[in-house]
Amino acid sequence: MADIVLHVENLGITFGGLRAVEGLNLDVRKKQIYGLVGPNGAGKTTVFNMLTGVYTPTTGTFALEGEILNGKSQEAINHKGIARTFQNIRLFSNMSVIRNVMVGLHNQPQFRCDPVSSMLHLPKHYRTEQAMRDRAKEVLDIFGLLEERNNLSCNLPYGKQRKLEIARALATNPKLLLLDEPAAGMNPHETEDLMHIIRFIRDHFDMTVLLIEHDMKFVAGLCDELTVLNFGTVLAQGDTQAALNDPEVIKAYIGG
């Protein structure tokens, strides 16, 4: 189908005989906010690691807009258009907020460094640097971080660090944005604000989002569809409310 951004077919991975993920099939459509949920240890982050080249799948394939990306490097997959955040925030702590976002811009042709221009401090170097700063400011403004741009990222409060990591991923201009527990550690006000930001990103950038999250209120209020994993296999899939109300899903979350 023309509107399918991510197609996953029979995806699985084995570690030393242990099947961490098995037989995963899903389609994520353009501009969809899609949730990948399940109890701890269900295999959610392992799926993200396969989709971003950290792990090579043992079985199956995944394709971005029809192009199979199995076996490609993390850098190559990012260039193709998949960007992610992590459960544990991974910012460049001793760099400024704006510099963190500018790092994300380097994968785009118009912002790539010309070594000769940089070494000789030619006008082209300064034009590129200014264009990067201008674009980084636009991205930071979306997240309410523009006034923080010259502060060290390590000095931001936790909720703003979460936003900055998403901003850096967005700066790579992805076709598919993977968010690994974006609301983790946020208070209710920050979580509500994040929901609005993700919807804005989806609408303003025609962005497709696949997210992992344990906050079911967040998931129910944001996601169009869900895949629920348990012990590496699909437990339920489809409409968000139907999946969350599935007896097997409830059982997996609260126990027998």
GROMACS .gro file of C-alpha atoms in nm:
model
  256
    1MET     CA    1   0.000   0.000   0.000
    2ALA     CA    2   0.125   0.345  -0.094
    3ASP     CA    3   0.066   0.496   0.249
    4ILE     CA    4   0.266   0.233   0.440
    5VAL     CA    5   0.580   0.393   0.585
    6LEU     CA    6   0.705   0.095   0.789
    7HIS     CA    7   0.636  -0.264   0.689
    8VAL     CA    8   0.757  -0.536   0.926
    9GLU     CA    9   0.723  -0.900   0.822
   10ASN     CA   10   0.797  -1.203   1.042
   11LEU     CA   11   1.066  -1.010   1.229
   12GLY     CA   12   1.250  -1.197   1.500
   13ILE     CA   13   1.580  -1.230   1.681
   14THR     CA   14   1.746  -1.499   1.889
   15PHE     CA   15   2.019  -1.452   2.149
   16GLY     CA   16   2.204  -1.773   2.231
   17GLY     CA   17   1.897  -1.988   2.173
   18LEU     CA   18   1.660  -1.747   2.350
   19ARG     CA   19   1.393  -1.602   2.122
   20ALA     CA   20   1.365  -1.239   2.229
   21VAL     CA   21   1.120  -1.145   1.951
   22GLU     CA   22   0.938  -1.384   1.719
   23GLY     CA   23   0.710  -1.346   1.419
   24LEU     CA   24   0.640  -0.973   1.444
   25ASN     CA   25   0.424  -0.831   1.166
   26LEU     CA   26   0.303  -0.473   1.154
   27ASP     CA   27   0.232  -0.189   0.915
   28VAL     CA   28   0.260   0.175   1.021
   29ARG     CA   29   0.090   0.421   0.789
   30LYS     CA   30   0.193   0.775   0.699
   31LYS     CA   31   0.117   1.035   0.971
   32GLN     CA   32   0.010   0.762   1.212
   33ILE     CA   33   0.102   0.761   1.580
   34TYR     CA   34   0.147   0.391   1.647
   35GLY     CA   35   0.213   0.236   1.988
   36LEU     CA   36   0.427  -0.065   2.072
   37VAL     CA   37   0.341  -0.165   2.428
   38GLY     CA   38   0.368  -0.455   2.666
   39PRO     CA   39   0.499  -0.554   3.012
   40ASN     CA   40   0.867  -0.519   3.103
   41GLY     CA   41   1.076  -0.770   2.912
   42ALA     CA   42   0.821  -0.806   2.631
   43GLY     CA   43   1.079  -0.723   2.361
   44LYS     CA   44   0.977  -0.368   2.273
   45THR     CA   45   1.319  -0.201   2.287
   46THR     CA   46   1.467  -0.505   2.111
   47VAL     CA   47   1.233  -0.429   1.821
   48PHE     CA   48   1.357  -0.069   1.815
   49ASN     CA   49   1.715  -0.194   1.819
   50MET     CA   50   1.645  -0.408   1.513
   51LEU     CA   51   1.471  -0.125   1.329
   52THR     CA   52   1.771   0.106   1.387
   53GLY     CA   53   2.052  -0.137   1.309
   54VAL     CA   54   2.175  -0.197   1.663
   55TYR     CA   55   2.078  -0.564   1.619
   56THR     CA   56   2.052  -0.761   1.296
   57PRO     CA   57   1.727  -0.963   1.282
   58THR     CA   58   1.760  -1.341   1.283
   59THR     CA   59   1.442  -1.378   1.079
   60GLY     CA   60   1.213  -1.159   0.874
   61THR     CA   61   1.246  -0.818   0.715
   62PHE     CA   62   1.156  -0.455   0.772
   63ALA     CA   63   1.117  -0.191   0.504
   64LEU     CA   64   1.088   0.188   0.506
   65GLU     CA   65   0.866   0.310   0.222
   66GLY     CA   66   0.924  -0.018   0.041
   67GLU     CA   67   1.303  -0.032   0.082
   68ILE     CA   68   1.427  -0.327   0.288
   69LEU     CA   69   1.681  -0.209   0.546
   70ASN     CA   70   1.790  -0.537   0.706
   71GLY     CA   71   2.163  -0.555   0.763
   72LYS     CA   72   2.232  -0.185   0.710
   73SER     CA   73   2.436   0.011   0.964
   74GLN     CA   74   2.285   0.245   1.220
   75GLU     CA   75   2.418   0.543   1.025
   76ALA     CA   76   2.278   0.415   0.694
   77ILE     CA   77   1.935   0.351   0.847
   78ASN     CA   78   1.932   0.702   0.993
   79HIS     CA   79   2.021   0.848   0.652
   80LYS     CA   80   1.735   0.650   0.500
   81GLY     CA   81   1.496   0.818   0.741
   82ILE     CA   82   1.458   0.640   1.077
   83ALA     CA   83   1.551   0.833   1.392
   84ARG     CA   84   1.505   0.735   1.756
   85THR     CA   85   1.527   0.835   2.119
   86PHE     CA   86   1.627   0.605   2.405
   87GLN     CA   87   1.485   0.483   2.737
   88ASN     CA   88   1.786   0.637   2.909
   89ILE     CA   89   1.851   0.988   2.784
   90ARG     CA   90   2.163   1.008   2.567
   91LEU     CA   91   2.248   1.372   2.519
   92PHE     CA   92   2.588   1.530   2.475
   93SER     CA   93   2.591   1.655   2.833
   94ASN     CA   94   2.875   1.905   2.804
   95MET     CA   95   2.747   2.062   2.484
   96SER     CA   96   2.495   2.342   2.466
   97VAL     CA   97   2.130   2.274   2.394
   98ILE     CA   98   2.156   2.423   2.044
   99ARG     CA   99   2.472   2.227   1.965
  100ASN     CA  100   2.292   1.902   2.053
  101VAL     CA  101   2.031   1.982   1.790
  102MET     CA  102   2.292   2.092   1.537
  103VAL     CA  103   2.455   1.749   1.567
  104GLY     CA  104   2.130   1.604   1.437
  105LEU     CA  105   2.141   1.831   1.132
  106HIS     CA  106   2.474   1.698   1.007
  107ASN     CA  107   2.317   1.406   0.821
  108GLN     CA  108   2.142   1.642   0.577
  109PRO     CA  109   2.331   1.735   0.257
  110GLN     CA  110   2.275   2.111   0.288
  111PHE     CA  111   2.437   2.112   0.633
  112ARG     CA  112   2.731   1.879   0.577
  113CYS     CA  113   3.071   2.012   0.668
  114ASP     CA  114   3.312   2.103   0.388
  115PRO     CA  115   3.654   2.030   0.544
  116VAL     CA  116   3.838   2.279   0.323
  117SER     CA  117   3.592   2.561   0.393
  118SER     CA  118   3.606   2.486   0.765
  119MET     CA  119   3.985   2.468   0.790
  120LEU     CA  120   4.034   2.787   0.590
  121HIS     CA  121   3.737   2.964   0.754
  122LEU     CA  122   3.591   3.049   0.415
  123PRO     CA  123   3.257   3.232   0.385
  124LYS     CA  124   3.080   2.905   0.293
  125HIS     CA  125   3.168   2.764   0.636
  126TYR     CA  126   3.003   3.057   0.816
  127ARG     CA  127   2.697   3.048   0.590
  128THR     CA  128   2.647   2.679   0.663
  129GLU     CA  129   2.701   2.731   1.035
  130GLN     CA  130   2.444   3.012   1.042
  131ALA     CA  131   2.192   2.809   0.843
  132MET     CA  132   2.233   2.526   1.093
  133ARG     CA  133   2.182   2.760   1.387
  134ASP     CA  134   1.870   2.906   1.229
  135ARG     CA  135   1.722   2.563   1.167
  136ALA     CA  136   1.816   2.444   1.517
  137LYS     CA  137   1.639   2.746   1.665
  138GLU     CA  138   1.324   2.660   1.470
  139VAL     CA  139   1.329   2.306   1.608
  140LEU     CA  140   1.397   2.421   1.964
  141ASP     CA  141   1.112   2.668   1.944
  142ILE     CA  142   0.869   2.382   1.879
  143PHE     CA  143   0.970   2.226   2.209
  144GLY     CA  144   0.974   2.549   2.410
  145LEU     CA  145   1.352   2.527   2.446
  146LEU     CA  146   1.463   2.830   2.247
  147GLU     CA  147   1.546   3.035   2.557
  148GLU     CA  148   1.760   2.748   2.686
  149ARG     CA  149   1.966   2.720   2.368
  150ASN     CA  150   2.296   2.840   2.514
  151ASN     CA  151   2.272   2.639   2.836
  152LEU     CA  152   2.453   2.308   2.880
  153SER     CA  153   2.214   2.020   2.818
  154CYS     CA  154   2.319   1.860   3.149
  155ASN     CA  155   2.178   2.163   3.334
  156LEU     CA  156   1.828   2.119   3.195
  157PRO     CA  157   1.561   1.965   3.420
  158TYR     CA  158   1.469   1.607   3.336
  159GLY     CA  159   1.154   1.685   3.140
  160LYS     CA  160   1.335   1.932   2.917
  161GLN     CA  161   1.618   1.686   2.857
  162ARG     CA  162   1.355   1.441   2.728
  163LYS     CA  163   1.223   1.708   2.493
  164LEU     CA  164   1.574   1.795   2.375
  165GLU     CA  165   1.645   1.435   2.281
  166ILE     CA  166   1.328   1.427   2.072
  167ALA     CA  167   1.426   1.762   1.916
  168ARG     CA  168   1.767   1.624   1.818
  169ALA     CA  169   1.606   1.317   1.659
  170LEU     CA  170   1.360   1.540   1.472
  171ALA     CA  171   1.651   1.750   1.343
  172THR     CA  172   1.770   1.453   1.135
  173ASN     CA  173   1.455   1.505   0.925
  174PRO     CA  174   1.329   1.147   0.956
  175LYS     CA  175   1.040   0.980   0.779
  176LEU     CA  176   0.977   0.765   1.086
  177LEU     CA  177   1.041   0.883   1.443
  178LEU     CA  178   1.087   0.612   1.708
  179LEU     CA  179   1.025   0.729   2.066
  180ASP     CA  180   1.131   0.491   2.343
  181GLU     CA  181   0.930   0.578   2.657
  182PRO     CA  182   0.919   0.954   2.584
  183ALA     CA  183   0.701   1.029   2.889
  184ALA     CA  184   0.914   0.832   3.137
  185GLY     CA  185   0.984   1.038   3.449
  186MET     CA  186   0.761   1.326   3.347
  187ASN     CA  187   0.497   1.478   3.573
  188PRO     CA  188   0.132   1.497   3.450
  189HIS     CA  189   0.171   1.853   3.319
  190GLU     CA  190   0.486   1.763   3.124
  191THR     CA  191   0.318   1.450   2.988
  192GLU     CA  192   0.018   1.647   2.865
  193ASP     CA  193   0.250   1.902   2.703
  194LEU     CA  194   0.444   1.621   2.533
  195MET     CA  195   0.123   1.479   2.387
  196HIS     CA  196   0.049   1.815   2.225
  197ILE     CA  197   0.406   1.835   2.089
  198ILE     CA  198   0.391   1.487   1.934
  199ARG     CA  199   0.060   1.568   1.768
  200PHE     CA  200   0.207   1.896   1.639
  201ILE     CA  201   0.509   1.711   1.498
  202ARG     CA  202   0.279   1.463   1.326
  203ASP     CA  203   0.064   1.735   1.172
  204HIS     CA  204   0.324   2.004   1.097
  205PHE     CA  205   0.596   1.775   0.957
  206ASP     CA  206   0.373   1.498   0.815
  207MET     CA  207   0.562   1.280   1.058
  208THR     CA  208   0.499   0.912   1.129
  209VAL     CA  209   0.565   0.811   1.490
  210LEU     CA  210   0.618   0.469   1.647
  211LEU     CA  211   0.644   0.483   2.025
  212ILE     CA  212   0.702   0.261   2.326
  213GLU     CA  213   0.531   0.370   2.645
  214HIS     CA  214   0.417   0.229   2.980
  215ASP     CA  215   0.181   0.516   3.063
  216MET     CA  216  -0.147   0.372   2.934
  217LYS     CA  217  -0.333   0.702   2.971
  218PHE     CA  218  -0.069   0.860   2.747
  219VAL     CA  219  -0.101   0.573   2.498
  220ALA     CA  220  -0.481   0.576   2.497
  221GLY     CA  221  -0.491   0.952   2.439
  222LEU     CA  222  -0.232   0.959   2.162
  223CYS     CA  223  -0.200   0.636   1.962
  224ASP     CA  224  -0.414   0.546   1.661
  225GLU     CA  225  -0.324   0.177   1.674
  226LEU     CA  226  -0.128  -0.058   1.897
  227THR     CA  227   0.072  -0.375   1.888
  228VAL     CA  228   0.092  -0.540   2.230
  229LEU     CA  229   0.389  -0.769   2.288
  230ASN     CA  230   0.435  -1.027   2.560
  231PHE     CA  231   0.745  -1.249   2.585
  232GLY     CA  232   0.845  -1.142   2.234
  233THR     CA  233   0.522  -1.239   2.056
  234VAL     CA  234   0.216  -1.039   1.952
  235LEU     CA  235  -0.062  -1.057   2.209
  236ALA     CA  236  -0.302  -0.810   2.046
  237GLN     CA  237  -0.299  -0.570   1.755
  238GLY     CA  238  -0.523  -0.305   1.603
  239ASP     CA  239  -0.740  -0.022   1.733
  240THR     CA  240  -0.599   0.126   2.055
  241GLN     CA  241  -0.906   0.092   2.276
  242ALA     CA  242  -0.985  -0.257   2.151
  243ALA     CA  243  -0.629  -0.372   2.214
  244LEU     CA  244  -0.614  -0.222   2.563
  245ASN     CA  245  -0.947  -0.386   2.654
  246ASP     CA  246  -0.844  -0.728   2.525
  247PRO     CA  247  -0.872  -0.978   2.818
  248GLU     CA  248  -0.534  -1.130   2.734
  249VAL     CA  249  -0.369  -0.786   2.743
  250ILE     CA  250  -0.528  -0.706   3.078
  251LYS     CA  251  -0.412  -1.043   3.210
  252ALA     CA  252  -0.055  -0.983   3.090
  253TYR     CA  253  -0.041  -0.648   3.268
  254ILE     CA  254  -0.207  -0.737   3.599
  255GLY     CA  255  -0.130  -1.109   3.621
  256GLY     CA  256  -0.343  -1.420   3.613
   0.00000   0.00000   0.00000
